[in-house]
mmCIF file of C-alpha atoms in Angstrom:
data_model
loop_
_atom_site.group_PDB
_atom_site.id
_atom_site.type_symbol
_atom_site.label_atom_id
_atom_site.label_comp_id
_atom_site.label_asym_id
_atom_site.label_seq_id
_atom_site.Cartn_x
_atom_site.Cartn_y
_atom_site.Cartn_z
ATOM 1 C CA UNK A 50 131.481 292.517 -50.485
ATOM 2 C CA UNK A 51 129.505 290.089 -52.649
ATOM 3 C CA UNK A 52 131.782 287.230 -53.551
ATOM 4 C CA UNK A 53 131.327 283.685 -54.781
ATOM 5 C CA UNK A 54 132.557 282.404 -51.430
ATOM 6 C CA UNK A 55 129.842 284.344 -49.610
ATOM 7 C CA UNK A 56 127.234 283.106 -52.088
ATOM 8 C CA UNK A 57 128.292 279.516 -51.447
ATOM 9 C CA UNK A 58 128.264 279.995 -47.698
ATOM 10 C CA UNK A 59 125.272 282.201 -47.139
ATOM 11 C CA UNK A 60 122.852 281.188 -49.853
ATOM 12 C CA UNK A 61 123.345 277.538 -50.741
ATOM 13 C CA UNK A 62 126.323 275.237 -50.369
ATOM 14 C CA UNK A 63 125.214 273.200 -53.328
ATOM 15 C CA UNK A 64 125.849 276.052 -55.784
ATOM 16 C CA UNK A 65 128.993 274.245 -56.943
ATOM 17 C CA UNK A 66 127.056 271.441 -58.608
ATOM 18 C CA UNK A 67 124.532 273.016 -60.857
ATOM 19 C CA UNK A 68 123.429 276.591 -60.281
ATOM 20 C CA UNK A 69 124.536 280.183 -59.954
ATOM 21 C CA UNK A 70 122.738 282.836 -57.948
ATOM 22 C CA UNK A 71 123.855 286.236 -59.110
ATOM 23 C CA UNK A 72 124.405 289.287 -56.859
ATOM 24 C CA UNK A 73 123.132 287.593 -53.733
ATOM 25 C CA UNK A 74 122.470 289.501 -50.533
ATOM 26 C CA UNK A 75 123.368 288.203 -47.119
ATOM 27 C CA UNK A 76 119.794 288.370 -45.850
ATOM 28 C CA UNK A 77 118.242 285.872 -48.256
ATOM 29 C CA UNK A 78 115.197 284.375 -46.605
ATOM 30 C CA UNK A 79 114.912 280.733 -45.616
ATOM 31 C CA UNK A 80 112.144 280.397 -48.163
ATOM 32 C CA UNK A 81 114.417 281.672 -50.914
ATOM 33 C CA UNK A 82 117.140 279.249 -49.890
ATOM 34 C CA UNK A 83 114.719 276.335 -49.902
ATOM 35 C CA UNK A 84 113.463 277.270 -53.354
ATOM 36 C CA UNK A 85 117.010 277.484 -54.643
ATOM 37 C CA UNK A 86 117.947 274.139 -53.152
ATOM 38 C CA UNK A 87 114.884 272.449 -54.622
ATOM 39 C CA UNK A 88 115.772 273.725 -58.069
ATOM 40 C CA UNK A 89 119.374 272.620 -57.703
ATOM 41 C CA UNK A 90 118.401 269.118 -56.614
ATOM 42 C CA UNK A 91 116.530 268.595 -59.850
ATOM 43 C CA UNK A 92 120.028 268.274 -61.445
ATOM 44 C CA UNK A 93 118.831 269.052 -64.912
ATOM 45 C CA UNK A 94 119.233 272.792 -65.571
ATOM 46 C CA UNK A 95 121.747 275.568 -65.106
ATOM 47 C CA UNK A 96 119.975 278.290 -63.158
ATOM 48 C CA UNK A 97 120.557 282.018 -62.982
ATOM 49 C CA UNK A 98 118.337 283.937 -60.563
ATOM 50 C CA UNK A 99 118.511 287.745 -60.787
ATOM 51 C CA UNK A 100 118.716 289.559 -57.467
ATOM 52 C CA UNK A 101 115.609 291.632 -58.157
ATOM 53 C CA UNK A 102 113.499 288.540 -58.662
ATOM 54 C CA UNK A 103 114.691 286.799 -55.479
ATOM 55 C CA UNK A 104 114.676 289.516 -52.892
ATOM 56 C CA UNK A 105 112.063 292.141 -53.697
ATOM 57 C CA UNK A 106 108.753 291.147 -52.055
ATOM 58 C CA UNK A 107 105.764 290.665 -54.301
ATOM 59 C CA UNK A 108 107.787 289.945 -57.441
ATOM 60 C CA UNK A 109 107.576 286.560 -59.147
ATOM 61 C CA UNK A 110 110.818 284.604 -59.277
ATOM 62 C CA UNK A 111 112.313 284.598 -62.803
ATOM 63 C CA UNK A 112 114.431 281.612 -63.762
ATOM 64 C CA UNK A 113 116.695 281.566 -66.805
ATOM 65 C CA UNK A 114 117.567 278.003 -67.728
ATOM 66 C CA UNK A 115 120.146 276.791 -70.186
ATOM 67 C CA UNK A 116 118.865 276.024 -73.641
ATOM 68 C CA UNK A 117 116.322 273.240 -73.755
ATOM 69 C CA UNK A 118 118.286 271.853 -76.704
ATOM 70 C CA UNK A 119 120.986 270.582 -74.326
ATOM 71 C CA UNK A 120 120.617 266.821 -74.093
ATOM 72 C CA UNK A 121 122.120 265.400 -70.926
ATOM 73 C CA UNK A 122 122.802 262.130 -72.747
ATOM 74 C CA UNK A 123 124.731 263.690 -75.660
ATOM 75 C CA UNK A 124 128.394 262.769 -75.377
ATOM 76 C CA UNK A 125 131.677 263.001 -77.265
ATOM 77 C CA UNK A 126 134.226 260.300 -76.444
ATOM 78 C CA UNK A 127 137.811 260.358 -77.705
ATOM 79 C CA UNK A 128 139.548 256.976 -77.638
ATOM 80 C CA UNK A 129 143.290 257.358 -77.898
ATOM 81 C CA UNK A 130 146.489 256.917 -75.885
ATOM 82 C CA UNK A 131 148.916 259.015 -73.874
ATOM 83 C CA UNK A 132 150.981 261.663 -75.668
ATOM 84 C CA UNK A 133 148.690 261.775 -78.698
ATOM 85 C CA UNK A 134 147.859 265.494 -78.453
ATOM 86 C CA UNK A 135 144.743 264.648 -76.474
ATOM 87 C CA UNK A 136 145.083 267.578 -74.070
ATOM 88 C CA UNK A 137 145.225 269.924 -77.028
ATOM 89 C CA UNK A 138 142.271 268.075 -78.549
ATOM 90 C CA UNK A 139 140.268 268.423 -75.340
ATOM 91 C CA UNK A 140 140.953 272.137 -75.078
ATOM 92 C CA UNK A 141 140.012 272.844 -78.697
ATOM 93 C CA UNK A 142 136.829 270.801 -78.408
ATOM 94 C CA UNK A 143 136.025 272.085 -74.928
ATOM 95 C CA UNK A 144 136.381 275.688 -76.054
ATOM 96 C CA UNK A 145 133.502 275.324 -78.493
ATOM 97 C CA UNK A 146 130.256 276.836 -77.167
ATOM 98 C CA UNK A 147 128.358 273.592 -77.754
ATOM 99 C CA UNK A 148 130.832 271.338 -75.888
ATOM 100 C CA UNK A 149 131.448 270.973 -72.151
ATOM 101 C CA UNK A 150 134.561 269.237 -70.846
ATOM 102 C CA UNK A 151 138.196 269.216 -71.874
ATOM 103 C CA UNK A 152 140.103 266.855 -69.557
ATOM 104 C CA UNK A 153 140.328 263.143 -68.802
ATOM 105 C CA UNK A 154 137.724 262.187 -66.185
ATOM 106 C CA UNK A 155 139.085 258.674 -65.453
ATOM 107 C CA UNK A 156 135.691 256.976 -65.691
ATOM 108 C CA UNK A 157 134.359 253.820 -67.327
ATOM 109 C CA UNK A 158 131.138 253.857 -69.307
ATOM 110 C CA UNK A 159 129.601 250.413 -68.989
ATOM 111 C CA UNK A 160 125.976 251.320 -68.218
ATOM 112 C CA UNK A 161 123.582 254.239 -68.605
ATOM 113 C CA UNK A 162 124.154 255.310 -65.008
ATOM 114 C CA UNK A 163 127.764 256.122 -65.910
ATOM 115 C CA UNK A 164 126.528 259.108 -67.913
ATOM 116 C CA UNK A 165 124.890 260.506 -64.775
ATOM 117 C CA UNK A 166 128.087 259.930 -62.802
ATOM 118 C CA UNK A 167 130.066 261.733 -65.480
ATOM 119 C CA UNK A 168 127.738 264.728 -65.393
ATOM 120 C CA UNK A 169 127.818 264.849 -61.597
ATOM 121 C CA UNK A 170 131.625 264.649 -61.553
ATOM 122 C CA UNK A 171 131.918 267.405 -64.146
ATOM 123 C CA UNK A 172 129.626 269.709 -62.181
ATOM 124 C CA UNK A 173 131.844 269.424 -59.118
ATOM 125 C CA UNK A 174 134.395 271.729 -60.766
ATOM 126 C CA UNK A 175 132.758 273.213 -63.849
ATOM 127 C CA UNK A 176 129.566 274.905 -65.024
ATOM 128 C CA UNK A 177 127.603 273.761 -68.064
ATOM 129 C CA UNK A 178 127.576 276.298 -70.875
ATOM 130 C CA UNK A 179 124.235 277.891 -71.728
ATOM 131 C CA UNK A 180 123.002 276.532 -75.037
ATOM 132 C CA UNK A 181 125.530 273.685 -75.058
ATOM 133 C CA UNK A 182 124.885 270.208 -76.389
ATOM 134 C CA UNK A 183 127.713 267.799 -75.557
ATOM 135 C CA UNK A 184 129.779 266.580 -72.625
ATOM 136 C CA UNK A 185 133.287 265.427 -73.595
ATOM 137 C CA UNK A 186 135.632 262.838 -72.131
ATOM 138 C CA UNK A 187 138.718 261.037 -73.358
ATOM 139 C CA UNK A 188 139.737 257.464 -72.576
ATOM 140 C CA UNK A 189 143.483 256.812 -72.771
ATOM 141 C CA UNK A 190 143.940 253.683 -70.669
ATOM 142 C CA UNK A 191 142.596 250.143 -70.800
ATOM 143 C CA UNK A 192 141.412 250.525 -67.201
ATOM 144 C CA UNK A 193 138.573 252.711 -68.493
ATOM 145 C CA UNK A 194 136.050 251.034 -70.771
ATOM 146 C CA UNK A 195 133.445 252.374 -73.177
ATOM 147 C CA UNK A 196 130.461 250.117 -73.918
ATOM 148 C CA UNK A 197 128.206 252.095 -76.277
ATOM 149 C CA UNK A 198 125.658 249.291 -76.538
ATOM 150 C CA UNK A 199 124.978 249.578 -72.794
ATOM 151 C CA UNK A 200 124.412 253.331 -72.716
ATOM 152 C CA UNK A 201 120.790 253.183 -73.796
ATOM 153 C CA UNK A 202 119.535 255.773 -76.248
ATOM 154 C CA UNK A 203 122.384 258.167 -75.535
ATOM 155 C CA UNK A 204 123.546 260.237 -78.497
ATOM 156 C CA UNK A 205 127.221 259.397 -78.885
ATOM 157 C CA UNK A 206 129.912 260.850 -81.102
ATOM 158 C CA UNK A 207 132.972 258.598 -80.981
ATOM 159 C CA UNK A 208 136.395 259.833 -82.067
ATOM 160 C CA UNK A 209 139.376 257.496 -82.464
ATOM 161 C CA UNK A 210 142.954 258.706 -82.886
ATOM 162 C CA UNK A 211 146.410 257.127 -83.040
ATOM 163 C CA UNK A 212 149.879 258.666 -83.185
ATOM 164 C CA UNK A 213 152.852 256.835 -84.683
ATOM 165 C CA UNK A 214 154.869 254.838 -82.140
ATOM 166 C CA UNK A 215 158.452 256.151 -82.213
ATOM 167 C CA UNK A 216 157.727 259.735 -81.219
ATOM 168 C CA UNK A 217 154.874 258.678 -78.913
ATOM 169 C CA UNK A 218 156.908 256.153 -76.926
ATOM 170 C CA UNK A 219 159.832 258.567 -76.568
ATOM 171 C CA UNK A 220 157.423 261.258 -75.400
ATOM 172 C CA UNK A 221 155.940 258.948 -72.762
ATOM 173 C CA UNK A 222 159.391 258.056 -71.466
ATOM 174 C CA UNK A 223 160.488 261.705 -71.439
ATOM 175 C CA UNK A 224 157.387 262.677 -69.456
ATOM 176 C CA UNK A 225 157.667 259.982 -66.818
ATOM 177 C CA UNK A 226 161.416 260.406 -66.350
ATOM 178 C CA UNK A 227 160.692 263.923 -65.107
ATOM 179 C CA UNK A 228 158.571 262.681 -62.233
ATOM 180 C CA UNK A 229 160.192 262.756 -58.766
ATOM 181 C CA UNK A 230 159.547 259.072 -58.103
ATOM 182 C CA UNK A 231 160.563 256.244 -60.440
ATOM 183 C CA UNK A 232 157.733 255.247 -62.737
ATOM 184 C CA UNK A 233 157.086 252.172 -64.842
ATOM 185 C CA UNK A 234 156.664 254.204 -68.038
ATOM 186 C CA UNK A 235 160.085 255.781 -67.660
ATOM 187 C CA UNK A 236 161.310 252.554 -69.234
ATOM 188 C CA UNK A 237 161.148 252.506 -73.068
ATOM 189 C CA UNK A 238 160.206 248.820 -72.968
ATOM 190 C CA UNK A 239 157.320 249.400 -70.556
ATOM 191 C CA UNK A 240 156.174 252.532 -72.390
ATOM 192 C CA UNK A 241 156.122 250.522 -75.619
ATOM 193 C CA UNK A 242 154.165 247.738 -73.923
ATOM 194 C CA UNK A 243 151.543 250.266 -72.795
ATOM 195 C CA UNK A 244 151.356 251.680 -76.327
ATOM 196 C CA UNK A 245 150.934 248.293 -77.995
ATOM 197 C CA UNK A 246 148.296 247.106 -75.519
ATOM 198 C CA UNK A 247 146.357 250.333 -75.804
ATOM 199 C CA UNK A 248 146.403 250.401 -79.610
ATOM 200 C CA UNK A 249 145.221 246.790 -79.738
ATOM 201 C CA UNK A 250 142.413 247.534 -77.277
ATOM 202 C CA UNK A 251 141.197 250.470 -79.375
ATOM 203 C CA UNK A 252 141.316 248.292 -82.490
ATOM 204 C CA UNK A 253 139.214 245.651 -80.692
ATOM 205 C CA UNK A 254 136.707 248.345 -79.771
ATOM 206 C CA UNK A 255 136.467 249.507 -83.374
ATOM 207 C CA UNK A 256 135.882 245.963 -84.612
ATOM 208 C CA UNK A 257 133.038 245.285 -82.178
ATOM 209 C CA UNK A 258 131.418 248.690 -81.564
ATOM 210 C CA UNK A 259 127.808 249.027 -82.681
ATOM 211 C CA UNK A 260 128.162 252.781 -83.232
ATOM 212 C CA UNK A 261 129.920 254.653 -86.053
ATOM 213 C CA UNK A 262 133.213 256.354 -85.257
ATOM 214 C CA UNK A 263 135.464 258.977 -86.832
ATOM 215 C CA UNK A 264 139.158 258.102 -87.167
ATOM 216 C CA UNK A 265 141.995 260.628 -87.525
ATOM 217 C CA UNK A 266 145.752 260.620 -87.161
ATOM 218 C CA UNK A 267 146.512 262.423 -83.901
ATOM 219 C CA UNK A 268 149.444 264.349 -85.410
ATOM 220 C CA UNK A 269 146.957 266.386 -87.455
ATOM 221 C CA UNK A 270 146.185 268.492 -84.369
ATOM 222 C CA UNK A 271 149.658 269.982 -84.655
ATOM 223 C CA UNK A 272 150.714 269.467 -88.280
ATOM 224 C CA UNK A 273 147.536 270.238 -90.231
ATOM 225 C CA UNK A 274 144.680 271.461 -88.035
ATOM 226 C CA UNK A 275 143.288 273.358 -91.030
ATOM 227 C CA UNK A 276 142.454 269.946 -92.539
ATOM 228 C CA UNK A 277 141.243 268.271 -89.379
ATOM 229 C CA UNK A 278 139.071 270.931 -87.739
ATOM 230 C CA UNK A 279 136.512 271.417 -90.535
ATOM 231 C CA UNK A 280 136.012 267.648 -90.821
ATOM 232 C CA UNK A 281 135.562 267.254 -87.077
ATOM 233 C CA UNK A 282 133.164 270.180 -87.065
ATOM 234 C CA UNK A 283 131.032 268.477 -89.701
ATOM 235 C CA UNK A 284 131.127 265.079 -87.969
ATOM 236 C CA UNK A 285 130.077 266.592 -84.648
ATOM 237 C CA UNK A 286 127.489 268.840 -86.321
ATOM 238 C CA UNK A 287 128.873 271.966 -84.691
ATOM 239 C CA UNK A 288 128.429 275.629 -85.419
ATOM 240 C CA UNK A 289 130.667 277.649 -85.589
ATOM 241 C CA UNK A 290 133.731 275.778 -86.912
ATOM 242 C CA UNK A 291 136.271 274.540 -84.365
ATOM 243 C CA UNK A 292 139.109 277.032 -83.936
ATOM 244 C CA UNK A 293 142.881 276.709 -83.571
ATOM 245 C CA UNK A 294 142.582 279.127 -80.647
ATOM 246 C CA UNK A 295 141.253 277.762 -77.384
ATOM 247 C CA UNK A 296 140.499 278.729 -73.800
ATOM 248 C CA UNK A 297 142.581 277.943 -70.720
ATOM 249 C CA UNK A 298 140.378 276.420 -68.025
ATOM 250 C CA UNK A 299 140.417 275.899 -64.281
ATOM 251 C CA UNK A 300 141.749 272.336 -64.524
ATOM 252 C CA UNK A 301 144.309 273.073 -67.248
ATOM 253 C CA UNK A 302 147.734 271.713 -66.298
ATOM 254 C CA UNK A 303 146.599 270.051 -63.061
ATOM 255 C CA UNK A 304 147.702 266.552 -62.097
ATOM 256 C CA UNK A 305 145.671 263.764 -63.737
ATOM 257 C CA UNK A 306 143.935 266.333 -65.947
ATOM 258 C CA UNK A 307 146.288 266.130 -68.921
ATOM 259 C CA UNK A 308 149.341 267.937 -70.251
ATOM 260 C CA UNK A 309 150.970 270.169 -67.621
ATOM 261 C CA UNK A 310 153.401 271.900 -69.980
ATOM 262 C CA UNK A 311 153.486 275.645 -70.504
ATOM 263 C CA UNK A 312 152.782 275.126 -74.220
ATOM 264 C CA UNK A 313 149.192 274.172 -73.468
ATOM 265 C CA UNK A 314 148.627 277.465 -71.664
ATOM 266 C CA UNK A 315 149.384 279.527 -74.765
ATOM 267 C CA UNK A 316 145.783 279.320 -75.977
ATOM 268 C CA UNK A 317 146.749 278.432 -79.532
ATOM 269 C CA UNK A 318 148.289 275.501 -81.389
ATOM 270 C CA UNK A 319 152.075 275.410 -81.173
ATOM 271 C CA UNK A 320 153.341 273.691 -84.331
ATOM 272 C CA UNK A 321 156.879 273.226 -83.006
ATOM 273 C CA UNK A 322 157.565 269.492 -82.815
ATOM 274 C CA UNK A 323 159.275 268.353 -79.621
ATOM 275 C CA UNK A 324 162.545 266.436 -79.904
ATOM 276 C CA UNK A 325 162.895 263.329 -77.748
ATOM 277 C CA UNK A 326 165.716 261.778 -79.760
ATOM 278 C CA UNK A 327 167.772 261.252 -76.590
ATOM 279 C CA UNK A 328 165.382 258.444 -75.610
ATOM 280 C CA UNK A 329 166.659 255.147 -77.004
ATOM 281 C CA UNK A 330 164.128 252.425 -77.804
ATOM 282 C CA UNK A 331 165.413 248.892 -78.489
ATOM 283 C CA UNK A 332 165.017 248.293 -82.216
ATOM 284 C CA UNK A 333 163.068 245.062 -81.851
ATOM 285 C CA UNK A 334 160.666 246.740 -79.420
ATOM 286 C CA UNK A 335 160.134 249.691 -81.734
ATOM 287 C CA UNK A 336 159.617 247.507 -84.786
ATOM 288 C CA UNK A 337 157.032 245.434 -82.897
ATOM 289 C CA UNK A 338 155.151 248.623 -81.984
ATOM 290 C CA UNK A 339 155.305 249.840 -85.570
ATOM 291 C CA UNK A 340 153.844 246.589 -86.854
ATOM 292 C CA UNK A 341 150.922 246.796 -84.407
ATOM 293 C CA UNK A 342 150.355 250.436 -85.313
ATOM 294 C CA UNK A 343 150.284 249.749 -89.062
ATOM 295 C CA UNK A 344 147.945 246.775 -88.734
ATOM 296 C CA UNK A 345 145.532 248.323 -86.241
ATOM 297 C CA UNK A 346 145.470 251.722 -87.928
ATOM 298 C CA UNK A 347 144.529 250.101 -91.248
ATOM 299 C CA UNK A 348 141.712 248.196 -89.551
ATOM 300 C CA UNK A 349 140.407 251.339 -87.844
ATOM 301 C CA UNK A 350 140.416 253.334 -91.074
ATOM 302 C CA UNK A 351 138.652 250.534 -92.949
ATOM 303 C CA UNK A 352 135.888 250.361 -90.352
ATOM 304 C CA UNK A 353 135.458 254.104 -89.792
ATOM 305 C CA UNK A 354 132.373 255.991 -90.912
ATOM 306 C CA UNK A 355 134.749 258.805 -91.874
ATOM 307 C CA UNK A 356 138.471 259.456 -91.488
ATOM 308 C CA UNK A 357 141.229 262.013 -91.953
ATOM 309 C CA UNK A 358 144.895 261.033 -92.157
ATOM 310 C CA UNK A 359 148.295 262.591 -92.596
ATOM 311 C CA UNK A 360 148.244 261.439 -96.204
ATOM 312 C CA UNK A 361 146.145 263.317 -98.747
ATOM 313 C CA UNK A 362 142.613 263.540 -97.358
ATOM 314 C CA UNK A 363 140.269 260.946 -98.824
ATOM 315 C CA UNK A 364 137.349 258.955 -97.480
ATOM 316 C CA UNK A 365 139.579 255.967 -96.737
ATOM 317 C CA UNK A 366 142.793 257.920 -96.170
#
């Protein structure tokens, strides 16, 4: 029986990084294996080798590569924070035929080599889409840094999103209180501290970044995707338009890959708003977070190349 496991074992162990060999036989020659490995090690194309071209003697090998339009330096980065609908965002973006990636990769981008590391890490678990253009990642923690000015001539599309603090902080606390071991963010005070520090860090990025960015209120993913998706589509220069329906992927719901709830596995936007009203946040803590949110959000909108907000859609929200 011809299975992926047999392909990996009998043809080339490195299949998992960057190539597929379709309908492989068990008796592939050493020469064929060497050719396949050489192609894989180039690390620049997705390869599909038909069985007839590999195994029938006297026939030239036919290679089908992914579209030459795919630029390995083209990236989409979403700067946001925990519990800001970023898993939903990743799945909607990652379901588009021109975008690869949908989960948080936990990487910093402080030099051009980071883009190669990102691509290599992605290929460990996923396959690049034929004809695709972008690789996506989201940065939700101050431990992971984006330095656009150090990424060379890379084509970058930067998205920035905030969610209002009360619901966000309660959601963080609710999430971490469900974990088997006590966690710092199960405390409303500590969850609020994370939120404030993260929002300030994103605001600092927006003030100093040498690349344009697109700002949107994160709640739009759930409350008004019909307003957000066309604008994102235009900003990212995508075709077709981003859809409210999305795919469920191999890493969906896994630890450290984003939202693990059953809602995400539905394949479409659930507009039901979760209720975390049982989580009490000290009033002074909440008011401090609200003040930071208002100030930083206004700064981000003012500096954005384009923006979409919960209020009536205008250039400056």
